[in-house]
CSV table of C-alpha atoms and ligand atoms in Angstrom, one decimal:
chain,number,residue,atom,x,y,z
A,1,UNK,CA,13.2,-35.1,67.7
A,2,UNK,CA,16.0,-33.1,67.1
A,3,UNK,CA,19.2,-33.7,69.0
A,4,UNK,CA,21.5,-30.8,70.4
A,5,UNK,CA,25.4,-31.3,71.2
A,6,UNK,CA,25.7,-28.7,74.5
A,7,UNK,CA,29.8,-27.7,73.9
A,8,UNK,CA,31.4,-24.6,75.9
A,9,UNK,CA,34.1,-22.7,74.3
A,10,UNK,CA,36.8,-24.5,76.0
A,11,UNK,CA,35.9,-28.2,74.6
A,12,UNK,CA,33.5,-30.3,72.7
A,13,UNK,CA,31.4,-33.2,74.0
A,14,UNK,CA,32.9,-36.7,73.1
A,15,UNK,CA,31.5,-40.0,73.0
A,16,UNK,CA,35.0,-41.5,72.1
A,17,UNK,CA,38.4,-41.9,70.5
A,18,UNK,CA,39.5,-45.0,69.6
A,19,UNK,CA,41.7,-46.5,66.5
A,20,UNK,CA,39.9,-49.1,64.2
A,21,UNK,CA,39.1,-50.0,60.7
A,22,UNK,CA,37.0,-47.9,58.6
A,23,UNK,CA,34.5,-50.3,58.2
A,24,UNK,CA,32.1,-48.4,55.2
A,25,UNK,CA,32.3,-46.2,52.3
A,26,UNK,CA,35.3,-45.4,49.7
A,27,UNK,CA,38.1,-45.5,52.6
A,28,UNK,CA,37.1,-49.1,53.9
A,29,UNK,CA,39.5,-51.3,54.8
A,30,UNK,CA,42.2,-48.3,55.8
A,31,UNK,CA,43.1,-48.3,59.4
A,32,UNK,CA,41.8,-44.8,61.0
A,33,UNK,CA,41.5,-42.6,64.9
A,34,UNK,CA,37.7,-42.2,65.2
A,35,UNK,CA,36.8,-39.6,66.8
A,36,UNK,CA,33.1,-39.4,67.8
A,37,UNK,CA,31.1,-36.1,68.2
A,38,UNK,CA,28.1,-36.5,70.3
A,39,UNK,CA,24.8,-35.3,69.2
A,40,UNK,CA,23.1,-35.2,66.0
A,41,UNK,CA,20.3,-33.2,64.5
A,42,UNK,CA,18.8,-36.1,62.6
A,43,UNK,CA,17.1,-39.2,64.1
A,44,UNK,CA,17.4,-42.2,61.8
A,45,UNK,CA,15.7,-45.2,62.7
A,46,UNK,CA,18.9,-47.3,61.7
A,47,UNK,CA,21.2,-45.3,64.1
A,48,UNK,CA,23.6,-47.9,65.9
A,49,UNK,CA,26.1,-45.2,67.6
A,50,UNK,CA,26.1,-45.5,71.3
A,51,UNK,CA,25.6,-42.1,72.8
A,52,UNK,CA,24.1,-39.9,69.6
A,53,UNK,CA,20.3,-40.1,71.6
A,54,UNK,CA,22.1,-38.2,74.6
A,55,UNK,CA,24.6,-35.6,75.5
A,56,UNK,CA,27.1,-37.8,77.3
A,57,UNK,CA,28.6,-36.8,80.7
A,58,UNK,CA,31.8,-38.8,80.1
A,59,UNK,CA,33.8,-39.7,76.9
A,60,UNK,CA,35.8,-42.9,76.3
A,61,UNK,CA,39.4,-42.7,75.3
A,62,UNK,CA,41.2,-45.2,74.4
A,63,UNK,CA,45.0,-45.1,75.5
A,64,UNK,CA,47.0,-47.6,73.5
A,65,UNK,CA,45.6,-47.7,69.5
A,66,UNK,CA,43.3,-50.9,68.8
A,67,UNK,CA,43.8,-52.5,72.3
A,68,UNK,CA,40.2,-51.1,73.7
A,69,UNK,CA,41.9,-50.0,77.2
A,70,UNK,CA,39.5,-46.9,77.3
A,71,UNK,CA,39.5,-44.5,80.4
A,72,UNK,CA,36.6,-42.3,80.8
A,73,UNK,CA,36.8,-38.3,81.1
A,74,UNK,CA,34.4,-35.9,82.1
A,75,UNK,CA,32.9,-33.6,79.0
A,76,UNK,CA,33.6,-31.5,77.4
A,77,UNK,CA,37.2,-32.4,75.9
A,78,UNK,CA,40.2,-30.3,75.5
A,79,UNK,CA,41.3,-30.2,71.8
A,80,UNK,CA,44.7,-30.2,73.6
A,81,UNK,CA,44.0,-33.5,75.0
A,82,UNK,CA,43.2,-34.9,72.0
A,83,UNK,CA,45.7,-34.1,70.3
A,84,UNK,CA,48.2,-34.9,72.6
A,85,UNK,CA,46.5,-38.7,72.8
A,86,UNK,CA,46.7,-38.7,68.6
A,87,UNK,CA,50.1,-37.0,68.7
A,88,UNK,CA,51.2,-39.8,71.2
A,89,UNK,CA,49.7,-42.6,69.2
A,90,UNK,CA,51.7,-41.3,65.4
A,91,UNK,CA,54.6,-40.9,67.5
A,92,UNK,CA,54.3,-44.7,69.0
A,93,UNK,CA,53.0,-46.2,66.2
A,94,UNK,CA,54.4,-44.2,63.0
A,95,UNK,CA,52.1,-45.2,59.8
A,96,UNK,CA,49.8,-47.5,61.4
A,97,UNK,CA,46.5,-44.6,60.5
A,98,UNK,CA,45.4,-43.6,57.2
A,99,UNK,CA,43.7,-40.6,58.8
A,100,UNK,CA,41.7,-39.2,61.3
A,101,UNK,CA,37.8,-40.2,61.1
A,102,UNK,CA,35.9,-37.3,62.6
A,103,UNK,CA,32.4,-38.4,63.2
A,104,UNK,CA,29.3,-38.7,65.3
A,105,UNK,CA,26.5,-38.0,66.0
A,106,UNK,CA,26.6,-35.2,63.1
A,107,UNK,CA,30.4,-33.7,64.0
A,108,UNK,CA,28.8,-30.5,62.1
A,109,UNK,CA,27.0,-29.6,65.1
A,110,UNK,CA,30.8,-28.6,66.4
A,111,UNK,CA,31.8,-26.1,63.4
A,112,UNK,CA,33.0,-23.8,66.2
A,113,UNK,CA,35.1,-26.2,67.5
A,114,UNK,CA,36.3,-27.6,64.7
A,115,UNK,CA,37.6,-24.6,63.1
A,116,UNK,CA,39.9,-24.6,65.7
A,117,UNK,CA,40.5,-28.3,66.3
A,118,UNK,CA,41.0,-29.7,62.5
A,119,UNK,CA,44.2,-27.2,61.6
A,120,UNK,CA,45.8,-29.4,64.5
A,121,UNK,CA,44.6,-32.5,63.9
A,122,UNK,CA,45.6,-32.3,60.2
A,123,UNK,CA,49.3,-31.6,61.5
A,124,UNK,CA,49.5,-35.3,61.9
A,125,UNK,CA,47.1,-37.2,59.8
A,126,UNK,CA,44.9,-36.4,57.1
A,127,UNK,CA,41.3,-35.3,57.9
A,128,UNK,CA,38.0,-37.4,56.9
A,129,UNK,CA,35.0,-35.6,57.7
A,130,UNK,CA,31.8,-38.5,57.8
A,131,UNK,CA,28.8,-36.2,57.8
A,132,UNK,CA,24.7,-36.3,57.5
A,133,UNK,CA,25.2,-34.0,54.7
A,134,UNK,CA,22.6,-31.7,56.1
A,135,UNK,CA,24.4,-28.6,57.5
A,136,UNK,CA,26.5,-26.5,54.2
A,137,UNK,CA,26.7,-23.4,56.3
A,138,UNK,CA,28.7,-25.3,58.9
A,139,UNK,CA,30.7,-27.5,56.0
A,140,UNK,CA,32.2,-24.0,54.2
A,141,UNK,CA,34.4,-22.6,56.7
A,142,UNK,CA,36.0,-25.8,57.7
A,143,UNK,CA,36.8,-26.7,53.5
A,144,UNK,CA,40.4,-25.9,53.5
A,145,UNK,CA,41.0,-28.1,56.6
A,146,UNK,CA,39.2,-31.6,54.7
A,147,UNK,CA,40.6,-33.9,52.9
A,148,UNK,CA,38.0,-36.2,52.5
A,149,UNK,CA,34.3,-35.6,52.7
A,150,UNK,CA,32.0,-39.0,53.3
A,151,UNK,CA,28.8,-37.5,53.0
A,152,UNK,CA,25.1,-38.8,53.3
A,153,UNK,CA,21.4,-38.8,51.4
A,154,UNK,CA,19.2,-40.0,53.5
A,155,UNK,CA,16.7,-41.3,51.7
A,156,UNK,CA,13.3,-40.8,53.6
A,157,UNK,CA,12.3,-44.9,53.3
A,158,UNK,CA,15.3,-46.6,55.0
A,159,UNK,CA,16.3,-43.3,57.3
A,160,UNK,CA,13.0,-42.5,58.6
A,161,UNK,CA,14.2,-38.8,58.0
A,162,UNK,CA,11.7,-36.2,56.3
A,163,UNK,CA,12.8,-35.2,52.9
A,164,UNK,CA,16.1,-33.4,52.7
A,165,UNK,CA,17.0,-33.2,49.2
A,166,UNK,CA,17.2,-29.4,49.3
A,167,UNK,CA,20.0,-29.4,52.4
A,168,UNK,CA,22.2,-32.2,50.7
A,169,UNK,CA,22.2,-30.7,47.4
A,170,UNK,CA,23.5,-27.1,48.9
A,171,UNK,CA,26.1,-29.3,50.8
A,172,UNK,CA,27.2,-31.5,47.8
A,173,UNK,CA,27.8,-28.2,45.8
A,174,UNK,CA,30.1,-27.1,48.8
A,175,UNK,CA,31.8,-30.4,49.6
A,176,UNK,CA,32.6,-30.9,45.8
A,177,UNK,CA,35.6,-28.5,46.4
A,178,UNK,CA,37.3,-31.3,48.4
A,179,UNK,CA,37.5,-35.4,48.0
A,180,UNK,CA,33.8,-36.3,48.4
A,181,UNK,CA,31.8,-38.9,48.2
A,182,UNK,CA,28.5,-39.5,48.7
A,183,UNK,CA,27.1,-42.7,50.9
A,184,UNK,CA,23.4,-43.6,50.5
A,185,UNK,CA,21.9,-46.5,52.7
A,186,UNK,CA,19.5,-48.4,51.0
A,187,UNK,CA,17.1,-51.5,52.6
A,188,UNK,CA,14.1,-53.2,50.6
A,189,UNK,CA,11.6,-50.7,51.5
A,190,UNK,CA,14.0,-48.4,49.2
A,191,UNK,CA,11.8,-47.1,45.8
A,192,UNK,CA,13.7,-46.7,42.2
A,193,UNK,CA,12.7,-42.8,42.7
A,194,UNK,CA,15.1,-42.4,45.4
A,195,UNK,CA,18.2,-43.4,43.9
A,196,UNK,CA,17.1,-41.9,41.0
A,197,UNK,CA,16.9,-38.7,42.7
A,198,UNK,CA,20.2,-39.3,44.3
A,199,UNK,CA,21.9,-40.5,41.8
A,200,UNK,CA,20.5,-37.1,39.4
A,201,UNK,CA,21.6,-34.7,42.1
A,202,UNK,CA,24.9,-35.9,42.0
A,203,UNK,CA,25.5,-35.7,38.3
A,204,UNK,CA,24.4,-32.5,38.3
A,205,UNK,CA,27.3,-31.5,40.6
A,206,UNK,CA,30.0,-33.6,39.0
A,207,UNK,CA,29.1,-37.0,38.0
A,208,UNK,CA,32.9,-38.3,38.7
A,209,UNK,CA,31.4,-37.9,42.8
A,210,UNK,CA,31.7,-41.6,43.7
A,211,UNK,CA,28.6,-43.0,45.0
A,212,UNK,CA,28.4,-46.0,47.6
A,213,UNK,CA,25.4,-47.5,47.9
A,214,UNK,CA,25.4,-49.5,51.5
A,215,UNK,CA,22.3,-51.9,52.2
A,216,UNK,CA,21.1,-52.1,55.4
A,217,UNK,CA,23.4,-54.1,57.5
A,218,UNK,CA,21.8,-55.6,60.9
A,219,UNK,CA,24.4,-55.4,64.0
A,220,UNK,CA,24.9,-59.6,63.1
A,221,UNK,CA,26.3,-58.3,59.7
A,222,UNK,CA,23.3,-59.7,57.8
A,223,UNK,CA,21.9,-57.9,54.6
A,224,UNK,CA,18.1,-58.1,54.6
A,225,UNK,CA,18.0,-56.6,51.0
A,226,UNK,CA,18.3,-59.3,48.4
A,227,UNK,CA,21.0,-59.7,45.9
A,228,UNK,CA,18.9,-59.2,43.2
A,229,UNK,CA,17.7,-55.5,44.5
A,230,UNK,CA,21.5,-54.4,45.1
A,231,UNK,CA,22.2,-55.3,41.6
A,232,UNK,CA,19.0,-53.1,40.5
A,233,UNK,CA,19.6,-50.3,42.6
A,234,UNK,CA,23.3,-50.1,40.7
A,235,UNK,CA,21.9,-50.2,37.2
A,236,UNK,CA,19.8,-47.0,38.5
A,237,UNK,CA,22.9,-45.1,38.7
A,238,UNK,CA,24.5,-46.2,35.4
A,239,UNK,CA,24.8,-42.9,34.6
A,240,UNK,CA,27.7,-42.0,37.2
A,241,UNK,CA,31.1,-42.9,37.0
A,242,UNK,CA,31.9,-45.0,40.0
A,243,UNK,CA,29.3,-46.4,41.7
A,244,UNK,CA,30.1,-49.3,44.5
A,245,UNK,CA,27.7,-51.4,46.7
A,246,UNK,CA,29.1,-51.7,50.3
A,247,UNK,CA,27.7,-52.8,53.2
A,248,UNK,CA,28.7,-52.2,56.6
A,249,UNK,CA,31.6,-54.5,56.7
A,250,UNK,CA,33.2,-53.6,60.8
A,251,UNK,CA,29.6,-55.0,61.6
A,252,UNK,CA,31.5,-58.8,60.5
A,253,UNK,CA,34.3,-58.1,61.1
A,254,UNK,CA,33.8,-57.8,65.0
A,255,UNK,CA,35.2,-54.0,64.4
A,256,UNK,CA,34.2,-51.1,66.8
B,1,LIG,S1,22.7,-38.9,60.9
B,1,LIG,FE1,23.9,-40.6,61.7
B,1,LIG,S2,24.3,-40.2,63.9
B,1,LIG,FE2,22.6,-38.9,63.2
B,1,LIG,S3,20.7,-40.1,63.7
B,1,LIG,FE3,21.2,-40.6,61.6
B,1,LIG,S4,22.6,-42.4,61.6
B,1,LIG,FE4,22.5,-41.5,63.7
């Protein structure tokens, strides 16, 4: 069932900020502020974020980068507090973050918000935008604030989603304009067809798009797909230019 982030004009529902390592898709490895949107209007049956199935009354905001002292505030959040804790954080510890991961839930749900919120943001670090890939009409306005665009497919076996070709194919068109790339989770239930499909959509927008294929990583950091069907699903998408197979690598690492 649908999920609905309830924001007021004067602040956005949080589930958290916090400063860790981007743990998936072409940025891994970098050291990023994520900052969690609550809500979502998709209900994967592999979701592991804390606080997408609800509306949270309080957001966790961590106070010193990496060291997990969170406080708890009431929603919804200032963009002037946030700021101010980012602001304090690049002032305190200059070039420690890559960027700023804005996430979720589906952060999309907040394009009001974030219209107003990524111009400031985007004073201090650059913006990466990790999105469903389902909502182009929210994604234009908000173009000439992204730097990087990590965007979804979810494929209907391992998401559980209905089929949503048409919405990510009107977003990849829009998100092309900045540095996208395009994630697509993948588990052995996953058919050839799918990352075909994928992998055929993307080419048709620009087949330089990078395209990570993540398998299915459990909380542990185990990989139920074989070896053998990661290395298949890659030679599917021969036909694009860079094409990398990723798991979820903060799951091992012990990363939030
Ligand atoms: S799109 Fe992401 S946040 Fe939303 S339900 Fe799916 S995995 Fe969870």
């Amino acid at each position: 069932m649908p999920r609905q982030a309830t924001s007021n004009r004067d602040g956005a529902d949080l589930v958290e900020c916090f400063s860790s390592i981007q743990g998936e898709g072409i940025l891994v490895g970098l050291r990023q502020v994520f900052l969690r949107f609550a809500g979502c209007n998709l209900n994967c049956t592999f979701c592991d974020t804390p606080g997408t199935a609800y509306i949270p009354k309080e957001c966790l905001l961590e106070q010193t980068p990496g060291r997990r002292d969170f406080i708890t505030v009431p929603n919804p959040v200032s963009c002037e507090r946030v700021v101010s804790l980012i602001e304090s954080w690049t002032a305190g510890w200059p070039g420690i973050h890559h960027s700023i991961s804005v996430t979720g839930g589906e952060p999309l749900l907040h394009g009001a918000h974030l219209s107003v919120w990524l111009p400031r943001l985007r004073e201090l670090l650059p913006i990466h935008l990790e999105t469903n890939g389902t909502l182009p009409e929210a994604l234009e306005p908000l173009i000439p604030h992204l730097d990087y665009i990590g965007m979804d497919i979810k494929l209907p076996s391992a998401s559980g989603c209905p089929e949503l070709w048409d919405e990510h194919e009107a977003f990849l068109k829009i998100a092309a304009r900045t540095g996208v790339f395009v994630k697509v989770v993948v588990d052995q239930g996953t058919e050839n067809w799918e990352v075909e499909r994928s992998c055929a959509m993307i080419a048709a927008v620009d087949r330089a798009i990078p395209l990570i294929l993540q398998p299915m990583t459990l909380a542990d950091g185990g990989i139920p797909l074989s070896p053998l069907r990661m290395l298949e699903f890659q030679e599917l998408a021969a036909g694009l230019k860079e094409v990398r197979v990723i798991p979820q690598t903060h799951k091992f690492m012990g990363q939030l």
